Coordinates of C-alpha atoms and ligand atoms in Angstrom, one line a residue:
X19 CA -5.2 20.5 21.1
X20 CA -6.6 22.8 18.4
X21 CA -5.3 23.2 14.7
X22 CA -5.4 26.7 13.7
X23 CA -7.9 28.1 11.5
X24 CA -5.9 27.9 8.1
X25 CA -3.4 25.0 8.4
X26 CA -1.4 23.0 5.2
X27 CA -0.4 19.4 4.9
X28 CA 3.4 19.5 3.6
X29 CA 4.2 16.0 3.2
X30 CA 7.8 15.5 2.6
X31 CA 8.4 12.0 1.8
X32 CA 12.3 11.6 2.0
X33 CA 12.4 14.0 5.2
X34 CA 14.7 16.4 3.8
X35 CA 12.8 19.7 3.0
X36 CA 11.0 20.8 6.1
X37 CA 13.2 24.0 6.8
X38 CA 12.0 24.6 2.8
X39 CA 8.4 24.1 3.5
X40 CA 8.7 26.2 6.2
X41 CA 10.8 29.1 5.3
X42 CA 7.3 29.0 2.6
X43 CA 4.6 29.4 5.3
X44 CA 6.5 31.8 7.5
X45 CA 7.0 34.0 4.1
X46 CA 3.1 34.1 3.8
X47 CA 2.3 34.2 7.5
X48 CA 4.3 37.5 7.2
X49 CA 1.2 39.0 6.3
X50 CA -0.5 38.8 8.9
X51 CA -2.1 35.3 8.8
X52 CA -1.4 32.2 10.7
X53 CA -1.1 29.3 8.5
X54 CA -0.2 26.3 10.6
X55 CA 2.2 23.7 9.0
X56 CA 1.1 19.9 9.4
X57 CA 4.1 17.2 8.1
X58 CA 2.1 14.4 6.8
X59 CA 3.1 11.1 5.8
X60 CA 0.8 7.9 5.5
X61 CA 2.0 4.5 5.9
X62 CA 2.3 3.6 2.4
X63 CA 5.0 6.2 2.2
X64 CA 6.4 5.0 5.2
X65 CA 7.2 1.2 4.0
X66 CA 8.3 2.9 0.1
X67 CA 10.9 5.4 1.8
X68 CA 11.7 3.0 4.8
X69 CA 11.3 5.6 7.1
X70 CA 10.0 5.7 10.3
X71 CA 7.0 8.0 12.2
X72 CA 9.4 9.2 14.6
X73 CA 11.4 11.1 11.8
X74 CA 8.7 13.2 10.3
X75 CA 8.7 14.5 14.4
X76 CA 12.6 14.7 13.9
X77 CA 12.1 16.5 10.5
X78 CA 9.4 18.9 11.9
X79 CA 10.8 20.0 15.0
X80 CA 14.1 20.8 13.5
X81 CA 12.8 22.7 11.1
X82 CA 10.8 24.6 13.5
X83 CA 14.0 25.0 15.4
X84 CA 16.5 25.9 12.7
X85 CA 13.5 29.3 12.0
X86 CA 12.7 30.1 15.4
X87 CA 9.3 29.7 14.5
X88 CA 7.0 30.2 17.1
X89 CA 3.7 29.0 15.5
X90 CA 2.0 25.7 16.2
X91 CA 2.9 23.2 13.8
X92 CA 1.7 19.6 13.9
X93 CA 2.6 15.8 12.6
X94 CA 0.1 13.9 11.3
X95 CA -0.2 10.1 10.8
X96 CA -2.3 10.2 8.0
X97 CA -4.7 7.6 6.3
X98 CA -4.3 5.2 9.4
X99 CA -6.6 2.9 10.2
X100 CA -6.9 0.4 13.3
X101 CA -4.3 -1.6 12.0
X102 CA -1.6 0.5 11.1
X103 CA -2.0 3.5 13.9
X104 CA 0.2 1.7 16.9
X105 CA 3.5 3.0 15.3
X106 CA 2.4 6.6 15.1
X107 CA 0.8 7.3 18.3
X108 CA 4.4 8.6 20.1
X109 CA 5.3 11.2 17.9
X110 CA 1.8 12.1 15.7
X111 CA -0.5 14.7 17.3
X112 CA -2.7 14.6 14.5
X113 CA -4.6 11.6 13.2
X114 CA -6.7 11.5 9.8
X115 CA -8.6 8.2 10.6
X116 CA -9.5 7.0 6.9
X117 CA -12.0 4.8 7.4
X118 CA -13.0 4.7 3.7
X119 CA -12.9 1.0 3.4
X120 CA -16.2 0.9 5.9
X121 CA -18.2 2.7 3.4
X122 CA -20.6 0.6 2.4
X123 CA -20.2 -2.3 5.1
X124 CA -23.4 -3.8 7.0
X125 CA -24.3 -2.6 10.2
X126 CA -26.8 -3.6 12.7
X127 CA -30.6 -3.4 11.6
X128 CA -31.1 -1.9 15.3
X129 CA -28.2 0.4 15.0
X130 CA -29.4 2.0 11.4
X131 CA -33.4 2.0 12.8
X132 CA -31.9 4.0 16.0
X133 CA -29.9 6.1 13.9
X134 CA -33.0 7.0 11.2
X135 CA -35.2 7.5 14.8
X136 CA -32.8 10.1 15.8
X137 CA -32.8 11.9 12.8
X138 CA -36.6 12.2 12.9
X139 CA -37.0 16.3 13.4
X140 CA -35.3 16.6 9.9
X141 CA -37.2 14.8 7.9
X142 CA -39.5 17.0 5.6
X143 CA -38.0 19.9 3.8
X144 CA -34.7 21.0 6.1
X145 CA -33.2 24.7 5.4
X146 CA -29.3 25.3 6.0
X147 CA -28.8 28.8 6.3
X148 CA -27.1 30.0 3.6
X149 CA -28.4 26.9 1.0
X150 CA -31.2 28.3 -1.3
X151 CA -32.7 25.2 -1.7
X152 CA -34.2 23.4 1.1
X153 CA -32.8 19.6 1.7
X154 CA -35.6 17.0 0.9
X155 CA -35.2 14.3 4.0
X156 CA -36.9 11.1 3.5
X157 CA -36.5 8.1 5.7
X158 CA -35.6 6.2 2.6
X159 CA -32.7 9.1 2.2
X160 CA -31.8 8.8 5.4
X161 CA -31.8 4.8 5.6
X162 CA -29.3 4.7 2.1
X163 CA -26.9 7.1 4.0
X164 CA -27.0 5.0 7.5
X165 CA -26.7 1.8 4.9
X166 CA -23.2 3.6 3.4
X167 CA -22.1 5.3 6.6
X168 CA -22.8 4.0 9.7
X169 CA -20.0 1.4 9.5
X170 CA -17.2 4.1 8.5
X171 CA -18.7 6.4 11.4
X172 CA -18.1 3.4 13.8
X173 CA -14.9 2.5 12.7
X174 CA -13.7 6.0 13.2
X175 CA -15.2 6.2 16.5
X176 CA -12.8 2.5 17.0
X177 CA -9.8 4.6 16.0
X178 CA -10.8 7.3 18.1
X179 CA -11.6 5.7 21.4
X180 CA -7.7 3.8 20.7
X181 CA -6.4 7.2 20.4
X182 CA -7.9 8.5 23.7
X183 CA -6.9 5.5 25.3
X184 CA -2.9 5.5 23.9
X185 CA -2.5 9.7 24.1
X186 CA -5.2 10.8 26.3
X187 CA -8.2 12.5 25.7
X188 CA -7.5 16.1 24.2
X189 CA -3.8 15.5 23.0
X190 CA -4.2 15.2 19.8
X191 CA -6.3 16.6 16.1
X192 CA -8.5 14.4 15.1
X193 CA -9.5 14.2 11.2
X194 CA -12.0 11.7 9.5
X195 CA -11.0 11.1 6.0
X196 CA -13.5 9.3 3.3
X197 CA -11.9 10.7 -0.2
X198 CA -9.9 7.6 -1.1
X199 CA -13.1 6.3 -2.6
X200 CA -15.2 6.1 -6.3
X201 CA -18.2 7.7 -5.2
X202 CA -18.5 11.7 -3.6
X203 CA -20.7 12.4 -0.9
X204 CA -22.5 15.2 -1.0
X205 CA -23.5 18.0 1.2
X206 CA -26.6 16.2 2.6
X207 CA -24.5 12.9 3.1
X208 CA -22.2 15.2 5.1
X209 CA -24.4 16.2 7.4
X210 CA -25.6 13.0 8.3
X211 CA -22.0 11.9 8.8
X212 CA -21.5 14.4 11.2
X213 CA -24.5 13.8 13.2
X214 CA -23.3 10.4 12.8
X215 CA -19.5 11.2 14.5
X216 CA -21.0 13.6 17.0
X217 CA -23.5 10.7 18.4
X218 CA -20.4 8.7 18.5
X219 CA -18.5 11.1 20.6
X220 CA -15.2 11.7 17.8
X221 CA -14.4 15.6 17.6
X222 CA -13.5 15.9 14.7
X223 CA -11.4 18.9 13.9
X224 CA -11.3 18.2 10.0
X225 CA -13.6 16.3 7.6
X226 CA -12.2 15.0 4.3
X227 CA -14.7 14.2 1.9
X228 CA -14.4 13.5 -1.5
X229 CA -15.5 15.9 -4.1
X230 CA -16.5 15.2 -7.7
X231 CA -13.8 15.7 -10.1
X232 CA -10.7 14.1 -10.7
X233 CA -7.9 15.0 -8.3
X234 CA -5.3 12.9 -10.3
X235 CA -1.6 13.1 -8.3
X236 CA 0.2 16.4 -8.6
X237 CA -1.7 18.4 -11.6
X238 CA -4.5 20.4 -11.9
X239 CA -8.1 19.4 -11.3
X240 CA -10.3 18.0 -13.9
X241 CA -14.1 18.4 -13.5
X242 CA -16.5 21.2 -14.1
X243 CA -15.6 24.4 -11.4
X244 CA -19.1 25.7 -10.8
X245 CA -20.3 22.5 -9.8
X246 CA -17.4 22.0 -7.5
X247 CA -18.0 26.1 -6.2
X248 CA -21.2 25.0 -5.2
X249 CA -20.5 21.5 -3.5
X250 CA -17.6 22.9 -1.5
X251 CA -19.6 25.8 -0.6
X252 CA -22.7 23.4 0.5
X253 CA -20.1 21.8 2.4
X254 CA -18.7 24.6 4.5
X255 CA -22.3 26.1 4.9
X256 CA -23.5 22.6 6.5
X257 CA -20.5 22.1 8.5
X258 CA -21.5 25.5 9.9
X259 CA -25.1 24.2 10.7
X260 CA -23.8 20.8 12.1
X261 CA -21.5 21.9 14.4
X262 CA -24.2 24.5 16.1
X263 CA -26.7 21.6 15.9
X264 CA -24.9 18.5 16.9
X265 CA -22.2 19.6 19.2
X266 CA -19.3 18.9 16.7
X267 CA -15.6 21.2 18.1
X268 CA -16.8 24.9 16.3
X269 CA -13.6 25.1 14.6
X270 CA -14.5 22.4 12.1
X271 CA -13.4 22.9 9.1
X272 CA -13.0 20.6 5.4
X273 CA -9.6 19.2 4.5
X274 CA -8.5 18.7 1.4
X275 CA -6.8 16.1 0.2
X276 CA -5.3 18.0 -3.0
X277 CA -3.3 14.8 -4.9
X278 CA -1.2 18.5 -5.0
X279 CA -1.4 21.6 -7.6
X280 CA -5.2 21.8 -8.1
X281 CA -4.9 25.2 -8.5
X282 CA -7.6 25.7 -10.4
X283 CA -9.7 25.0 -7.4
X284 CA -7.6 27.1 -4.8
X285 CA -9.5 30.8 -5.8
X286 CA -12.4 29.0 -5.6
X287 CA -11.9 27.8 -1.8
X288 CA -10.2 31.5 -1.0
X289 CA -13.4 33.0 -2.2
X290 CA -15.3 31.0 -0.3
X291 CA -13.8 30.6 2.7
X292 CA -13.3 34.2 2.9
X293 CA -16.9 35.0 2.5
X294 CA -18.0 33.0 5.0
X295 CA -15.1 33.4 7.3
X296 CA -14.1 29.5 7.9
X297 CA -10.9 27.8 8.1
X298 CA -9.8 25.4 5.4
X299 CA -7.0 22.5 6.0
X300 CA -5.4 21.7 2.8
X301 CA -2.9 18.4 2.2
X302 CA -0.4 18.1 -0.4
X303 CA 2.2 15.4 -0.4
X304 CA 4.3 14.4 -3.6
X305 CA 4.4 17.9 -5.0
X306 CA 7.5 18.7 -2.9
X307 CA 9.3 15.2 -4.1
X308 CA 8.7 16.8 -7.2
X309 CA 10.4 20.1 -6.4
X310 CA 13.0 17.7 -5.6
X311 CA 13.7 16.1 -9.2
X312 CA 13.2 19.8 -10.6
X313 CA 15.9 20.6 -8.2
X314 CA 18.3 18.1 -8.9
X315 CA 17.7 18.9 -13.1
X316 CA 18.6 22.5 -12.1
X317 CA 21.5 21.6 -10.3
X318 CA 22.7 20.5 -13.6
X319 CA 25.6 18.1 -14.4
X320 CA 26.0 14.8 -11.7
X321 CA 22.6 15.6 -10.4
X322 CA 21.1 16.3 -13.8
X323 CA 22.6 12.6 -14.5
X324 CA 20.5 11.8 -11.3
X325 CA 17.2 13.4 -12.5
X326 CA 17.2 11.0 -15.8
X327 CA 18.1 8.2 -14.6
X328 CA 15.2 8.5 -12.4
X329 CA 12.9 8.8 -15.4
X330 CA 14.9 6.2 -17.4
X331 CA 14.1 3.6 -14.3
X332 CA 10.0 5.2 -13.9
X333 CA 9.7 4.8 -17.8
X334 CA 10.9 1.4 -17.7
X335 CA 8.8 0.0 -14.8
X336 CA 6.0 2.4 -15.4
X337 CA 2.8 -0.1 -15.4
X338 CA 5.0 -1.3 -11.8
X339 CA 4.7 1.8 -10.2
X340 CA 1.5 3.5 -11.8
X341 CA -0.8 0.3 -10.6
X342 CA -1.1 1.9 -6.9
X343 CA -2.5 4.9 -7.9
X344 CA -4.7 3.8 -11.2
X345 CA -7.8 5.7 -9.6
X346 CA -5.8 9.1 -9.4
X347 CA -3.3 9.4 -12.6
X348 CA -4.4 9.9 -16.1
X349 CA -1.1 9.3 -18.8
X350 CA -1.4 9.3 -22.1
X351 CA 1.8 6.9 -22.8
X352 CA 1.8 8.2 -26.3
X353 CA 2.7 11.7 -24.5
X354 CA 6.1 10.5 -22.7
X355 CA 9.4 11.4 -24.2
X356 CA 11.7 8.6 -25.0
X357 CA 14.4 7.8 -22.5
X358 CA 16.5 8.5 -25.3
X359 CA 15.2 11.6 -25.9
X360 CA 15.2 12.8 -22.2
X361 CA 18.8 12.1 -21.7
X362 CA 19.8 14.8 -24.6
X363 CA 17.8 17.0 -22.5
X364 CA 19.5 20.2 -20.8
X365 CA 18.8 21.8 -17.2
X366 CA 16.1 24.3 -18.3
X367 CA 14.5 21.5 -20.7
X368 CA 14.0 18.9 -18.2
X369 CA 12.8 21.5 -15.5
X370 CA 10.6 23.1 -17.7
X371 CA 9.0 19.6 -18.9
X372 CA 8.3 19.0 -14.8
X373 CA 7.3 22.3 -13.0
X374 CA 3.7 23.0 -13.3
X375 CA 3.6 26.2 -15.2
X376 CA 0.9 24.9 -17.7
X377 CA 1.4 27.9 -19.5
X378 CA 5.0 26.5 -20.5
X379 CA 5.4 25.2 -23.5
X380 CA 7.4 22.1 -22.5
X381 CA 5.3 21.4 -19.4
X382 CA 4.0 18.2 -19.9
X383 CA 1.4 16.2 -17.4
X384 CA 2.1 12.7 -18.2
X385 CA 5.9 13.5 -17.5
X386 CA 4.6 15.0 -13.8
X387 CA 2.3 12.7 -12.9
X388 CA 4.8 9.4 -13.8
X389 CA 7.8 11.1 -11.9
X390 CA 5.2 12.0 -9.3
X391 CA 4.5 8.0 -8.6
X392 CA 7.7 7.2 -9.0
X393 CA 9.2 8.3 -5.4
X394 CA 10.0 4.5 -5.1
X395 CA 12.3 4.6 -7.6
X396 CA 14.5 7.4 -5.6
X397 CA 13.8 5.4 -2.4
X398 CA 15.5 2.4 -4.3
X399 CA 18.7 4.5 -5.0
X400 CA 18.9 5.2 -1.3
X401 CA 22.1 7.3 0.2
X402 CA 23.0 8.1 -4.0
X403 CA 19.8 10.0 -3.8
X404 CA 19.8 11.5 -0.4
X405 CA 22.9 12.3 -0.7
X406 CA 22.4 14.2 -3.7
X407 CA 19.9 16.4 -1.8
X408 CA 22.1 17.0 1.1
X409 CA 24.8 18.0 -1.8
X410 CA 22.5 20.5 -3.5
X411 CA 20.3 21.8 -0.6
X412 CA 19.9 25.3 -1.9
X413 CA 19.2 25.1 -5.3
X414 CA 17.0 22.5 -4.2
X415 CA 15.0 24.4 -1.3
X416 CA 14.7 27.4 -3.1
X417 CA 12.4 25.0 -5.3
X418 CA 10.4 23.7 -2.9
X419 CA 9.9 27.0 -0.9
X420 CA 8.9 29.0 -4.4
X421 CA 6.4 26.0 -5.4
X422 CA 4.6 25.9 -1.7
X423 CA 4.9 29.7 -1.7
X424 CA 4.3 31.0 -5.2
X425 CA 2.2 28.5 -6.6
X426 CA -0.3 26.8 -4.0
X427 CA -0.1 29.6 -0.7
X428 CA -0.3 32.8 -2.9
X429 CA -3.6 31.1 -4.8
X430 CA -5.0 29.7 -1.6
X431 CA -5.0 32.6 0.6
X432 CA -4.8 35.8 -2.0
X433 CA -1.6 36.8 -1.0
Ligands
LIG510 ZN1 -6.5 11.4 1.2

């Protein structure tokens, strides 16, 4: 099984906008590309919505029925590790195997010596094609990275072997994820991590590193852009080189995992990408939960009612809900309306304060990012909130379809 060459993670976390997401992709694929669609949900989202994995298949194949669409499309169970995969392998075909919480672990002293042995025709000065400046490979370089990586490459390799075993070898995308993590690796970590997954036998189809910057939960990234044009570039020009020199599938490509809306990044990764003609994978999740709310503001009246009392109930337990995601949100209390305030607030006002138009003069990230951890609030209020989404479909789909479309897609891919 082979994801496509330009694919995009549309989680959905209440299971209600696929057709949405869809009718997005299909609108850009008119142009002659192929952008696969990949419904993602992890299984933190799975225990906050109290869903199960067998509706995201539901969710996706519907959708993909209800457009005729004749693309490949794909579920993936995504952050799993060892001890949450069993409930995903029926109905996922992909698998991002985050095995982030190996970094670092102890390995065998035989297993690192073998593993710095192997790697002895790169030590010296090592050109990647494409990098001006030769890598500098020393044992002791290649002894810290087999110190932070082995264990994680093993553990995926765990995962992997499960997989083969529970869905048979070659039914299935494999991905090996390692942003959820303080520290980025960099391109020459990469590389080694590949070699380390190809000596281990895992295809992996996608690699998720993570990058410096901050990716904080649906707004822009924050970090300096030229140094993050030239890591993600190192990246795809030493995944090129890996993949001809260890074996790894030749599709290979980075995923990334996006925390949503970075869109100052997105030119960057079109530019590249193009110029080197490589796929890209990118995942987004709570951005469409978002289009949601925005929907249900929009809507105006009961539903309007429905958008602030969700923010009266994410203001009020806000340390509650932020604590999960301290290492991905930045909000300036100081910067939050009143609930007081919010609740004199019209359609346009309240919509305007949560799209991300930063060129709005009501948009305002420390609303966005506390709405966007606060999905557990609206998974609380159960069939009052789904219902309300059922009620106001359109005006709600037309949000989410214009967001994935006009906002992340047209960046992305130059449409
Ligand atoms: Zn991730």
């Amino acid at each position: 099984m082979e994801l496509s060459k330009y694919s995009i993670g549309v989680g959905d976390r209440f299971a209600h906008q696929g057709v949405a997401q869809l009718r997005a992709i299909m609108k850009a694929n008119q142009s002659g590309l192929e952008i696969s669609p990949v419904w993602n949900k992890s299984n933190r989202e799975h225990i906050y919505v109290h869903t199960h994995p067998a509706d995201v298949r539901r969710e996706a194949d519907a959708a993909v029925a209800a457009l005729g669409y004749r693309g490949k499309y794909f579920v993936d169970a995504d952050h799993i590790n060892l001890s949450t995969v069993a409930p995903f392998v029926e109905t996922a075909d992909f698998f991002t195997l985050d095995v982030a919480a190996f970094i670092g672990k102890p390995s065998p002293e035989a297993d690192v010596e073998a593993f710095v042995n192997s790697c002895e025709k790169y030590l010296g000065d090592l050109s990647i094609p494409g990098i001006e400046k030769p890598l500098h490979v020393t044992r002791e370089l290649l002894e810290s990275i087999a110190s932070r990586f082995l264990a994680a490459t093993e553990q995926a390799s765990e995962i992997y072997k499960y997989l083969v075993e529970n869905k048979g070898v070659g039914n299935f995308v494999t991905e090996v994820s390692m942003d959820e993590v303080e520290s980025p690796q960099t391109p020459v970590d990469m590389l080694f991590i590949l070699k380390m997954l190809a000596d281990k036998g895992v295809p992996a189809q996608t690699i998720a590193p993570k990058f410096t910057g901050r990716f904080n939960k649906g707004v822009d990234y924050r970090g300096d852009l030229e140094q993050f044009a030239r890591e993600f570039e190192e990246d795809v020009l030493v995944i090129d080189f890996a993949v001809k020199e260890f074996g790894l599938p030749k599709k290979l490509k980075l995923s990334v995992h996006s925390g949503s809306d970075k869109f100052s990044i997105y030119p960057i990764m079109a530019d590249i990408i193009r110029k080197y003609d490589k796929g890209l994978h990118l995942k987004t999740a709570g951005t469409t939960w978002l289009e949601e709310v925005i929907g249900l503001a929009v809507a105006g009246g009961e539903a309007l009612e429905l958008a602030k009392q969700i923010y009266a109930n994410s203001f009020n337990r806000k340390e509650e809900l932020c604590a999960p995601y301290a290492d991905v949100i930045d909000i300036d209390g100081a910067q939050l309306p009143s609930v007081e305030e919010v609740n004199t607030w019209t359609s346009e006002k309240y919509a305007n304060t949560l799209r991300h138009i930063p060129g709005n003069a009501d948009y305002n990230s420390n609303f966005r990012q506390l709405i966007h951890v606060a999905y557990k609030v609206a998974a609380e209020l159960g069939e009052t909130y789904t219902s309300m989404l059922e009620k106001y479909a359109e005006i709600i789909g037309n949000c989410v379809e214009e967001n994935i479309y006009d906002r992340h897609l047209k960046r992305l891919f130059n449409l």
